[in-house]
Coordinates of C-alpha atoms in Angstrom, one line a residue:
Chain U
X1 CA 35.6 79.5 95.6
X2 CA 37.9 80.0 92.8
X3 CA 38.5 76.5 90.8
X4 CA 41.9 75.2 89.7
X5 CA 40.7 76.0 85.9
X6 CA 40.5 79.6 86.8
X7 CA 43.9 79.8 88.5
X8 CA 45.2 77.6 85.4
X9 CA 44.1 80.4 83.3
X10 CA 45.5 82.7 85.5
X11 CA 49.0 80.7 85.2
X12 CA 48.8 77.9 87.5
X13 CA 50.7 74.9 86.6
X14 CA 49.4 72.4 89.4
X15 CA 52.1 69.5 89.6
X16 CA 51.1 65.8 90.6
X17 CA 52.6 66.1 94.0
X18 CA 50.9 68.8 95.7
X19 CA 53.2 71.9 94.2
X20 CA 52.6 74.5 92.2
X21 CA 54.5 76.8 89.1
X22 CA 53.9 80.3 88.3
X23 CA 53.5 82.2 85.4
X24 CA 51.7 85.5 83.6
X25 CA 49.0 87.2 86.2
X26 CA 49.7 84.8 89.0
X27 CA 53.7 85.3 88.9
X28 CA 53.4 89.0 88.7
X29 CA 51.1 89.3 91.7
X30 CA 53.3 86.6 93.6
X31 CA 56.0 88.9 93.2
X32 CA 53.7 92.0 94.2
X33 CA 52.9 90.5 97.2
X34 CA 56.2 89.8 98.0
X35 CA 57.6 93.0 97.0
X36 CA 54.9 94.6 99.8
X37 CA 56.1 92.0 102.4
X38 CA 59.6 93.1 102.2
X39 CA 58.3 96.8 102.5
X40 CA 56.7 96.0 105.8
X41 CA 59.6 94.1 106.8
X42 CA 61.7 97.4 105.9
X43 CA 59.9 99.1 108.7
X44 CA 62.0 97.7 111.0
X45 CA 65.2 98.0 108.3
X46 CA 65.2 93.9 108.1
X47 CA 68.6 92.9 106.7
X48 CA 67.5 90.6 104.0
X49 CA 68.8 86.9 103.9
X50 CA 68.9 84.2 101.1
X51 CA 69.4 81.3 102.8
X52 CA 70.9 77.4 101.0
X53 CA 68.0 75.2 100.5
X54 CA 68.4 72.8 103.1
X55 CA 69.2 72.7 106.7
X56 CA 71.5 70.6 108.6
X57 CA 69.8 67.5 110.0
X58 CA 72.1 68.3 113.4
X59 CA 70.0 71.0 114.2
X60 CA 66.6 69.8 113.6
X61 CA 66.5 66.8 115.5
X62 CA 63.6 68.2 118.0
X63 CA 61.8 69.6 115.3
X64 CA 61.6 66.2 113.3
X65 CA 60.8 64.0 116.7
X66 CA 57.8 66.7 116.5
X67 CA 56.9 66.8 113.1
X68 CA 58.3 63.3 111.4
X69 CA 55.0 63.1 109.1
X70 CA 55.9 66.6 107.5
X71 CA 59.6 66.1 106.9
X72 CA 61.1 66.1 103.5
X73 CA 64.8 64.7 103.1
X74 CA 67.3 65.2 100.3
X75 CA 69.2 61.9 99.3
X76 CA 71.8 60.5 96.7
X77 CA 72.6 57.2 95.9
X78 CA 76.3 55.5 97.5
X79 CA 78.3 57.1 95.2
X80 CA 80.3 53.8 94.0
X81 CA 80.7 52.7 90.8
X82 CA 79.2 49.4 91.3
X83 CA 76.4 50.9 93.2
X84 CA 76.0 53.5 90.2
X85 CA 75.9 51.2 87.5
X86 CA 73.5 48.6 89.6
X87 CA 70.8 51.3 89.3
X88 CA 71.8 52.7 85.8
X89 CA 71.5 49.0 84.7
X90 CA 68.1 48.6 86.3
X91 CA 64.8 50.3 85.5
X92 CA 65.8 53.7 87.4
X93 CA 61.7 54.4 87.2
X94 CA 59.4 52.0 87.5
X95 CA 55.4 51.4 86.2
X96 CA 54.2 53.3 89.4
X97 CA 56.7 56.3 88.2
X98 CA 58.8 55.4 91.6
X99 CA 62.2 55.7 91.3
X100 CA 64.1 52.1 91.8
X101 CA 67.1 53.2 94.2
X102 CA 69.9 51.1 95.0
X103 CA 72.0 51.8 97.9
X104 CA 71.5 55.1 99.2
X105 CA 74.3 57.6 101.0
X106 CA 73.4 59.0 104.6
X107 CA 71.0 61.7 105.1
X108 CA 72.2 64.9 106.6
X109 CA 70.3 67.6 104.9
X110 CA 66.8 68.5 105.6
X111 CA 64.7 70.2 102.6
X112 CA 63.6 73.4 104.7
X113 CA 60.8 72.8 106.9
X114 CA 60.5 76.6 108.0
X115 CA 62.3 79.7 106.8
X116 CA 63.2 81.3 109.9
X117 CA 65.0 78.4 111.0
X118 CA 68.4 79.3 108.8
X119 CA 68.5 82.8 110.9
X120 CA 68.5 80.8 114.1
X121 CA 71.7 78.8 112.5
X122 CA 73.7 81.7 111.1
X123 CA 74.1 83.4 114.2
X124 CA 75.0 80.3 116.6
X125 CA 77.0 81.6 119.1
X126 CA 76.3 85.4 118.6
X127 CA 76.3 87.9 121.6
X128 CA 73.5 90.7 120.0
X129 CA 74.4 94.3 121.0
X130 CA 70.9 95.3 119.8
X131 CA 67.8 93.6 118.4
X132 CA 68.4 91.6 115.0
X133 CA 65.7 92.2 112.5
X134 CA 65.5 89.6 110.0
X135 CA 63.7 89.0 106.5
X136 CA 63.7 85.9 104.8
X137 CA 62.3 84.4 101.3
X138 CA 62.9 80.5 100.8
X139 CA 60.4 77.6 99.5
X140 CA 59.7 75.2 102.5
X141 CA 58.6 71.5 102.1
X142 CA 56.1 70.2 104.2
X143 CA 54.4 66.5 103.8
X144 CA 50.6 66.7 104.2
X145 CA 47.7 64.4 103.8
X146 CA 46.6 65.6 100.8
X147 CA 46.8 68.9 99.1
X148 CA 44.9 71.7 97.3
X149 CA 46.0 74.1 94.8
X150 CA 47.7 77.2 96.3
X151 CA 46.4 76.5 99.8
X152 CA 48.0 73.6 101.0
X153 CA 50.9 72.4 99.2
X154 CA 54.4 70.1 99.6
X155 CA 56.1 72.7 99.1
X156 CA 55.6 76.9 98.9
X157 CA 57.1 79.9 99.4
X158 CA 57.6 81.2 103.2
X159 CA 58.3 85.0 103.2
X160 CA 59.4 85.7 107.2
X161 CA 60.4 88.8 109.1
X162 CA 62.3 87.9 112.6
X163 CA 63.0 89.8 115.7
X164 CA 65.8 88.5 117.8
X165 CA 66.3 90.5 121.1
X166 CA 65.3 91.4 124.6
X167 CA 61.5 89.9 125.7
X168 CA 60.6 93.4 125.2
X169 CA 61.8 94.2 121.9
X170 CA 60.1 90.8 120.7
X171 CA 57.1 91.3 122.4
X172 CA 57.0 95.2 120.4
X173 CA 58.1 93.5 117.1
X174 CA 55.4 91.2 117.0
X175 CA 52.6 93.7 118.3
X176 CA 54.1 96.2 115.9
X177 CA 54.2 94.0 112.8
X178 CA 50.5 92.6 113.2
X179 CA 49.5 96.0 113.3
X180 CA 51.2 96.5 109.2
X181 CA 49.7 92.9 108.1
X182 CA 46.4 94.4 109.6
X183 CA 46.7 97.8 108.2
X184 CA 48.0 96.3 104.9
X185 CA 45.0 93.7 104.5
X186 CA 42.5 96.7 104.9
X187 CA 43.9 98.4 102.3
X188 CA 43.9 95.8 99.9
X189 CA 40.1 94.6 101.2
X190 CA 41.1 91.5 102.3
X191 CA 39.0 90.3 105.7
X192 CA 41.4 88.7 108.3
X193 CA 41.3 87.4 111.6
X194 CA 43.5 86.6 114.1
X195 CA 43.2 84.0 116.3
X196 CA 45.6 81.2 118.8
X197 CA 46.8 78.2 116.4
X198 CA 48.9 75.3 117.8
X199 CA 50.9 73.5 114.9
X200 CA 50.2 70.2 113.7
X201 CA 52.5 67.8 116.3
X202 CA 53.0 64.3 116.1
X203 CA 51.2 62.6 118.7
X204 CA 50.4 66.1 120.7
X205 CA 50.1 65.2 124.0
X206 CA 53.2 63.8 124.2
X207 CA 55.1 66.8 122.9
X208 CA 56.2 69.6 125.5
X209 CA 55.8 71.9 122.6
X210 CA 52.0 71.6 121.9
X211 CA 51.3 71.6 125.2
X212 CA 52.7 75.5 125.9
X213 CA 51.3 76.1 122.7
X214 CA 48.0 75.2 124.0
X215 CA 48.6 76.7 127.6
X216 CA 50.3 80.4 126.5
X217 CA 49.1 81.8 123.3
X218 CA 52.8 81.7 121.5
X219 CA 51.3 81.1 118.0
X220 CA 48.8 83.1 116.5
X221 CA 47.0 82.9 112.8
X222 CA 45.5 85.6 110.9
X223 CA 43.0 83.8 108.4
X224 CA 41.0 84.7 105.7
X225 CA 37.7 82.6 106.0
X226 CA 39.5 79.6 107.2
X227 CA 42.9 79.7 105.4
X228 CA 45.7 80.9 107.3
X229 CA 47.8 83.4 105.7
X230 CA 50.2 84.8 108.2
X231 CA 51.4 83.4 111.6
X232 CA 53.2 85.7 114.2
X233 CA 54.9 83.4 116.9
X234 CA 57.1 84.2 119.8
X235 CA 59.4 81.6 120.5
X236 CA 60.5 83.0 124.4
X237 CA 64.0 82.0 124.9
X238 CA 63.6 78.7 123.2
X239 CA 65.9 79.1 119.5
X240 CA 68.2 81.9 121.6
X241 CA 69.4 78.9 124.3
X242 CA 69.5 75.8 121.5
X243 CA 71.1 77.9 119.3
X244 CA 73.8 80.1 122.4
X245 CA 72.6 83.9 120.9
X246 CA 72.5 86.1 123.6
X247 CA 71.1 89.3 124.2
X248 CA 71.5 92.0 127.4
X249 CA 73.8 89.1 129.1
X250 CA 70.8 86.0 128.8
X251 CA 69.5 83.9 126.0
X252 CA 68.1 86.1 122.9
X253 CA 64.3 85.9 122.7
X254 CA 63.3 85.6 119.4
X255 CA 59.8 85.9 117.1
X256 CA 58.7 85.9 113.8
X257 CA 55.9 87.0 111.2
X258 CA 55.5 84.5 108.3
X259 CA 53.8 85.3 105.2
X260 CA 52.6 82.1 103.2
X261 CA 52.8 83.5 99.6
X262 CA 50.9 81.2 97.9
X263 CA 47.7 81.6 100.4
X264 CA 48.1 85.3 100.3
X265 CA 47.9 84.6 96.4
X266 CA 44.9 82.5 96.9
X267 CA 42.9 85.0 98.9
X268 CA 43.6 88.0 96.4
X269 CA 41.8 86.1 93.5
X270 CA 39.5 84.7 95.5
X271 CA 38.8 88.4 97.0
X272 CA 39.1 90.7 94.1
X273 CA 38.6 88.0 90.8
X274 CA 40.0 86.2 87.7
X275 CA 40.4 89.6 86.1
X276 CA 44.1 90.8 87.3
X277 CA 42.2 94.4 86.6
X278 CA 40.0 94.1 89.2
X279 CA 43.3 93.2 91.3
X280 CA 44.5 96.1 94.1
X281 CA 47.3 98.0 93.0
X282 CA 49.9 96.2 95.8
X283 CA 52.8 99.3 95.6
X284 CA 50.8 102.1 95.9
X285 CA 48.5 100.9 98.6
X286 CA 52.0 99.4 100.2
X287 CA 53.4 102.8 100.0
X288 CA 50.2 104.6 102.4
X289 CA 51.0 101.7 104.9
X290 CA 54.9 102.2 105.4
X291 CA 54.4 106.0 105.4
X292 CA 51.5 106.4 107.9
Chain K
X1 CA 92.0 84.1 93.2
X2 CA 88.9 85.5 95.9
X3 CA 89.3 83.6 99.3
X4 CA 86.2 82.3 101.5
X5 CA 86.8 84.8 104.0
X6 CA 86.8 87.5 101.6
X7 CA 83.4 86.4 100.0
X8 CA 82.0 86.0 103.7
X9 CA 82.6 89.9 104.4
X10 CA 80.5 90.0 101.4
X11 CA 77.6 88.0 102.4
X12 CA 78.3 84.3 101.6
X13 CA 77.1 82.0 104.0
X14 CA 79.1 78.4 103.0
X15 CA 77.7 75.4 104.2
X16 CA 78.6 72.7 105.2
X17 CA 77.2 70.5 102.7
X18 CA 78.3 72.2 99.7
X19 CA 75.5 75.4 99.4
X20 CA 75.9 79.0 99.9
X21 CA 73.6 81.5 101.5
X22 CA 73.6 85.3 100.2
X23 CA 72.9 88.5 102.1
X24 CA 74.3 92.0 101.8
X25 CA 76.6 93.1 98.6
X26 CA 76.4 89.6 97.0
X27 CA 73.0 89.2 97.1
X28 CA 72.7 92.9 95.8
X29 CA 74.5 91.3 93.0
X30 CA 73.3 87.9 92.5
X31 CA 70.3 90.6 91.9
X32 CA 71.5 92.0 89.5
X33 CA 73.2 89.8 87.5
X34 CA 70.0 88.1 87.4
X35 CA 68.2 90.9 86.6
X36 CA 70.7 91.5 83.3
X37 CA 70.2 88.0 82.7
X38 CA 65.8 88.9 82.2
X39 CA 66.8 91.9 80.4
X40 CA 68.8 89.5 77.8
X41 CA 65.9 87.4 78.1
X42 CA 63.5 90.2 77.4
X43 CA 65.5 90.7 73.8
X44 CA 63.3 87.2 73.0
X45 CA 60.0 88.7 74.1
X46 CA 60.6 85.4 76.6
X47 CA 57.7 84.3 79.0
X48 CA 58.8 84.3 83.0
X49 CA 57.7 81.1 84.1
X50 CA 58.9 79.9 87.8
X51 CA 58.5 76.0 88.3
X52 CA 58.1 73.8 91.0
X53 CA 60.8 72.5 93.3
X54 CA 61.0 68.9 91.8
X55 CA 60.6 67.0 88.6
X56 CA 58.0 63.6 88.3
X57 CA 60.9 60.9 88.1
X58 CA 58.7 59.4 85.2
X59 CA 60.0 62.4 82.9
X60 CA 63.6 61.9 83.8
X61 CA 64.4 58.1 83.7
X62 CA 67.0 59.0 80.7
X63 CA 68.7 61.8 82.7
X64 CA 69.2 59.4 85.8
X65 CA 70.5 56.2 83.9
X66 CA 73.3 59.3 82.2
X67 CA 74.2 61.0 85.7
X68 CA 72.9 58.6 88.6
X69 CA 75.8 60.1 90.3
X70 CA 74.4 63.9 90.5
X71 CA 71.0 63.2 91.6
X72 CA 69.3 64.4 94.6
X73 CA 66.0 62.9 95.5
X74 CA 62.5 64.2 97.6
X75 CA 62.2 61.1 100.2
X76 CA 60.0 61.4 103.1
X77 CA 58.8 58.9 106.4
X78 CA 56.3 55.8 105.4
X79 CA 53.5 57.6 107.3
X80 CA 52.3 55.0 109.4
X81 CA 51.7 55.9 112.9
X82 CA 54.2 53.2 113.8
X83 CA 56.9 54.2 111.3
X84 CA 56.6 57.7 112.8
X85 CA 56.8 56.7 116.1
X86 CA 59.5 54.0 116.3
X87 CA 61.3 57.2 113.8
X88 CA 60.3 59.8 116.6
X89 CA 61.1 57.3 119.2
X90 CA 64.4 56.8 118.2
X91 CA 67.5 59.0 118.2
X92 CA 66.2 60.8 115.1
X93 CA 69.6 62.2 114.8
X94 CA 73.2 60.2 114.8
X95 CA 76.6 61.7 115.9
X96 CA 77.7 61.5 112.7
X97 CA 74.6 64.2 111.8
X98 CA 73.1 61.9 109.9
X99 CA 69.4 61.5 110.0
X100 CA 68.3 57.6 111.4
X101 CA 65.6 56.8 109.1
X102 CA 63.0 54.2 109.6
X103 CA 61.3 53.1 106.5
X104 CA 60.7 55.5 104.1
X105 CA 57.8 56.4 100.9
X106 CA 58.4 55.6 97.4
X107 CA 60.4 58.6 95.7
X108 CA 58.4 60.0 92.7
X109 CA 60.4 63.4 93.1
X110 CA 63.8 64.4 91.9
X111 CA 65.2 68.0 93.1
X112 CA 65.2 69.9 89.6
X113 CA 68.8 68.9 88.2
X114 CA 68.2 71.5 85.2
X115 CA 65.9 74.0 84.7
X116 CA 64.8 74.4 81.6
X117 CA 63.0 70.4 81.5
X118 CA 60.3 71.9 83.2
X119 CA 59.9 74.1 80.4
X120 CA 59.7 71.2 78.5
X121 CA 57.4 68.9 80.7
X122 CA 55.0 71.7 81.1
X123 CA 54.5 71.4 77.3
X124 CA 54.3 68.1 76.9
X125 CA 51.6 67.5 73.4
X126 CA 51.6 71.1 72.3
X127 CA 51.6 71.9 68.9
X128 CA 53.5 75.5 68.6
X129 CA 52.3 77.7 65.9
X130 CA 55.4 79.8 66.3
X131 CA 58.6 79.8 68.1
X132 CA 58.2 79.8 72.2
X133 CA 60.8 81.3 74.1
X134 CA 60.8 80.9 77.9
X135 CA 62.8 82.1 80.9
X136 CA 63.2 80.3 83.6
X137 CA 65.5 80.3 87.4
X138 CA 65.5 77.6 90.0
X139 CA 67.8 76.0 92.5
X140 CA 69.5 73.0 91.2
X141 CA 70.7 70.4 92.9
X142 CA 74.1 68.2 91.6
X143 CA 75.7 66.1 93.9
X144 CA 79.8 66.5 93.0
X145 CA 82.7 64.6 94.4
X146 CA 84.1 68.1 96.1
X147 CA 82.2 71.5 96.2
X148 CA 84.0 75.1 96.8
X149 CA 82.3 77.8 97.2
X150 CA 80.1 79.9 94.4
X151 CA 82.4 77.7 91.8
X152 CA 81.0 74.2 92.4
X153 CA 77.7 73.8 94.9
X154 CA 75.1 70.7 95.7
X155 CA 72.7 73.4 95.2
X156 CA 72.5 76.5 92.6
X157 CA 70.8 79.1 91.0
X158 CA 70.2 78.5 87.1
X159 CA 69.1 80.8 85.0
X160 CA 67.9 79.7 81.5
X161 CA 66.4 81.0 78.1
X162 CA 64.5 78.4 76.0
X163 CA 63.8 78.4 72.5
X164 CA 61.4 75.7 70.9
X165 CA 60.9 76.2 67.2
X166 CA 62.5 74.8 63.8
X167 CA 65.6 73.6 63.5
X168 CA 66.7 77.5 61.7
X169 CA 64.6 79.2 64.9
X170 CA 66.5 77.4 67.6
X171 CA 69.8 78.1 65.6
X172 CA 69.6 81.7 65.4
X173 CA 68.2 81.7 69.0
X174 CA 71.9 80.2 70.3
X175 CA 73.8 82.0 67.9
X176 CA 72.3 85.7 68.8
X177 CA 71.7 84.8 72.4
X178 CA 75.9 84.3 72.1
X179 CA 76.3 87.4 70.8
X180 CA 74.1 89.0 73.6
X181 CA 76.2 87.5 76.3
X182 CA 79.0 88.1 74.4
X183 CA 78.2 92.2 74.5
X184 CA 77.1 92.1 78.0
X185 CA 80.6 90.2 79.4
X186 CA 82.5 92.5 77.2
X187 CA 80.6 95.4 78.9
X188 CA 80.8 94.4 82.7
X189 CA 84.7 94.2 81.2
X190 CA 84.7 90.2 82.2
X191 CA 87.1 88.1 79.5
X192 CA 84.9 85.0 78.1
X193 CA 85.9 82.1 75.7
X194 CA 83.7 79.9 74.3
X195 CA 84.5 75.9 73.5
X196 CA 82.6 72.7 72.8
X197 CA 81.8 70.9 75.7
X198 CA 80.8 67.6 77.0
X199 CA 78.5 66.7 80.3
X200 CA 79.9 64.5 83.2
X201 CA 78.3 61.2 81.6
X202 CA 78.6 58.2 83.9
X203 CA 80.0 55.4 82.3
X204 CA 80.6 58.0 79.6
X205 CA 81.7 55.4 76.4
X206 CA 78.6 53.8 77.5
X207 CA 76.5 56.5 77.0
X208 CA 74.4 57.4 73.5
X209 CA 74.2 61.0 74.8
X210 CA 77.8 61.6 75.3
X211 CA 78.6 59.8 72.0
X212 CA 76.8 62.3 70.3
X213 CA 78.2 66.1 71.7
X214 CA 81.6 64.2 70.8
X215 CA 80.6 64.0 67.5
X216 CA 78.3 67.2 66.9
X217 CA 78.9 70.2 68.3
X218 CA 75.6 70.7 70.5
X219 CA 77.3 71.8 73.8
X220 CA 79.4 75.2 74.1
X221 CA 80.5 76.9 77.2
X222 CA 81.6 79.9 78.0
X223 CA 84.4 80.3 80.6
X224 CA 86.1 83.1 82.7
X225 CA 89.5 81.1 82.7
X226 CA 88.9 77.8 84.0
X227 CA 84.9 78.7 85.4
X228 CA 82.2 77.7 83.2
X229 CA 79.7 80.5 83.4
X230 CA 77.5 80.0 81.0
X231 CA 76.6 77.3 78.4
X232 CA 74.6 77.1 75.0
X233 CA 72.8 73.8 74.1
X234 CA 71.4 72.7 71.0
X235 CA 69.1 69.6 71.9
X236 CA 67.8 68.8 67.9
X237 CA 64.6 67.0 68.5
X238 CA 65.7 65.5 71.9
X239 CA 62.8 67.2 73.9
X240 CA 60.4 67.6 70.8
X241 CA 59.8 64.3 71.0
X242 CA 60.5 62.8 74.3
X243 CA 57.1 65.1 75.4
X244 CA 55.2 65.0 71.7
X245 CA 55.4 68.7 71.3
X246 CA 55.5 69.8 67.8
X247 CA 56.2 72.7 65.4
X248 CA 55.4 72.8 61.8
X249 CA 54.6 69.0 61.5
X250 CA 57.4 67.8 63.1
X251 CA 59.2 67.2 66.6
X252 CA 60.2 70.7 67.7
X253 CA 63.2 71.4 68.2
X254 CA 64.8 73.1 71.4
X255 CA 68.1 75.2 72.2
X256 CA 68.9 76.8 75.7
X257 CA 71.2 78.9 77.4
X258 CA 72.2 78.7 80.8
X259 CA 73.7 81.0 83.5
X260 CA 74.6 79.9 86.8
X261 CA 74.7 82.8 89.0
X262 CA 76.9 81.8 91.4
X263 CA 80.0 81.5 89.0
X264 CA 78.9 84.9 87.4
X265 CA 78.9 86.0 90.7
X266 CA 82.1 84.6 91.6
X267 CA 83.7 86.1 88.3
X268 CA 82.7 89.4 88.7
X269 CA 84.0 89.9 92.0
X270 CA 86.9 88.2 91.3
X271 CA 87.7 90.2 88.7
X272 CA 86.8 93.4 89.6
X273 CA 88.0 93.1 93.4
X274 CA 85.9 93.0 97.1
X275 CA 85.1 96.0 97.0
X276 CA 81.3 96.2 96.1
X277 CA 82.1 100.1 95.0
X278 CA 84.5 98.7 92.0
X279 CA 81.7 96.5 90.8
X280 CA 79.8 97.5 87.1
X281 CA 76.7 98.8 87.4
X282 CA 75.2 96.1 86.0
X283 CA 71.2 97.8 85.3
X284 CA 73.1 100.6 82.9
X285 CA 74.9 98.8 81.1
X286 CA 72.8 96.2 80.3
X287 CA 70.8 98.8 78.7
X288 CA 73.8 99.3 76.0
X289 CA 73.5 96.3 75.1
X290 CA 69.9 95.4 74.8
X291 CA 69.0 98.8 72.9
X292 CA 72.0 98.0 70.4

């Protein structure tokens, strides 16, 4: 297992709430990986989308009754004068390094829980005359327990490619696409495994979503040792009716590849070594997979 | 003056709360004006470093008693299985689209309001045997009375080179780094004027900070009419010794400058027109000026 002093070395800067900076080897092969994500994603000629940071609370509100423990929110104090100057006046920070708020404003932004979310949103209303292909880079926040360098973190880069269209074209994109993270992870030596996930739901057995995940196999993980990397999930008809796309006349099926950069990171190092020589060579071997 | 429906043909995605999402010729050029903006960088021999999402409050108690007003803070759900539930049990989401919060954690995390203090955190007790300069980008976050779009956002892309050195390191740093973006705007044929400048103090006659860039001239920005684009700061010892870091005996000094993309982006296009075909090409021609 690779230690946070050899990733440090490597140009880790692990923060004290579970996120991480980048610089030197690490940043270069961070971008490297993403670069070869966005080659795979250019198979299927994926218009690429850089989405605002935050989503609107309006259309999350299933997601956080499903997830509240993960949620991250964005806030501002009230911005009055007297409500300004009651927290400039006071300690602002206090011994336990928690900030002493005064009145707060409401809460209608969400700090991105998952990128493929924003695609959903932009196209609200859209009749698609063909399948939609999608690729996405944003950082995503996500509470946990507790975290671990690289592999689970508040917050981390999501790299996503999305396939909006008929049942058929989703059910192809997704087949397709596991096929280039497979191909892609061979060439680079990196042992993965797919296998049915469910995501972490509040109180599961309540929640109509982890039960289909646990009755058809909509979500599945391809992990190196135990560390997920990728996910490929096939949401049916479920973000095409909440959100009104349509494709063929009916509610858009939808699905999407997510890439977890900083896991994919983890694995390389972990896989090839501290010494960036010893790392693959991620646009040549790239190259052979989006050409075969 | 570029209208919102223009800059949505080219890719902008305004939201609601103030943010814009890119795709298509704007993101092409958000590209690569940041790319120009490395290649300037590059000039410095300047080390990429890409930070975290968030600050620790504890390092920014000074900057939140100045501008209580533009903050954004990381809050999340008390994560008790009762909070959660009476939260998930609840209506999770008002009409208003605001989110209906039970109790919440302590906020430790502030959404990065400037990018270059994580340069400075992330150094916190070095001794620098020579000059360091750094580049950074990350999305800031400033709350603002009224946003419009590209000009004035919640959220934003900065892009920053940092110089920590002497007093007569940090100096020449602004003053050459001026010239540089001074031969680049001339080049992409885009009409600048610097001027001293203050920040948006709260309580401004209150404030020590704001006192002293009336006084000394430690803030310039330079404008495309009205539309700051890009500003040079001279911080003396400020940082040096805020996080003990020190060069040749004494509290380093630091100096940055700042470009925030979306106003460069903003300029160019509305300068040069909405057609993406009139644009510069900006990778040529910031060869001229970097091999000068």
């Amino acid at each position: 297992m690779t230690t946070l002093a050899e990733l440090t070395d490597l140009g880790l800067r692990w923060d004290a709430y579970g996120q991480s900076g980048l610089s030197g080897p690490l940043l270069r092969l961070a971008e490297d990986l993403d670069g070869a994500f966005r080659r795979l994603a250019a198979q299927w000629s994926a218009t690429e989308e850089c989405p605002p940071p935050t989503l609107p609370a309006s259309v999350l509100t299933g997601h956080l009754r499903a997830f509240p423990q993960q949620a991250t929110f964005a806030i501002g104090l009230e911005p009055t004068d007297a409500n300004l100057g009651e927290f400039a006046d006071g300690p602002v920070v206090d011994e336990e390094g928690s900030v002493v708020l005064t009145r707060t404003g409401p809460v209608t932004a969400v700090l991105t829980p998952a990128a493929c979310f924003h695609v959903y949103a932009q196209r609200r209303g859209a009749r698609l005359a063909q399948a939609a292909y999608v690729t996405t880079r944003t950082t995503c926040f996500r509470r946990e327990e507790r975290y671990e360098p690289l592999r689970r973190q508040w917050s981390f880069s999501m790299r996503e490619i999305v396939c909006l269209g008929t049942p058929a074209e989703t059910a192809s994109f997704l087949a397709e696409t596991r096929e280039l993270v497979d191909d892609f992870a061979r060439l680079i030596d990196l042992p993965l495994s797919w296998s049915p996930a469910t995501d972490p739901f509040f109180r599961p057995h309540r929640q109509p979503g982890f039960l289909l995940q646990r009755v058809l196999p909509v979500k599945h993980e391809a992990a190196y040792g135990s560390l997920a990397l990728s996910s490929a999930n096939r949401h049916h008809e479920h973000f095409g009716s909440a959100f009104g796309i349509s494709r063929a006349g009916v509610p858009a099926s939808t699905a999407c590849v997510a890439f977890g950069l900083e896991r994919w990171l983890y694995a390389v190092v972990d896989r090839h070594g501290t010494n960036p020589d010893g790392w693959p060579d991620l646009t040549t071997l790239t190259d052979k997979v989006v050409t075969r």
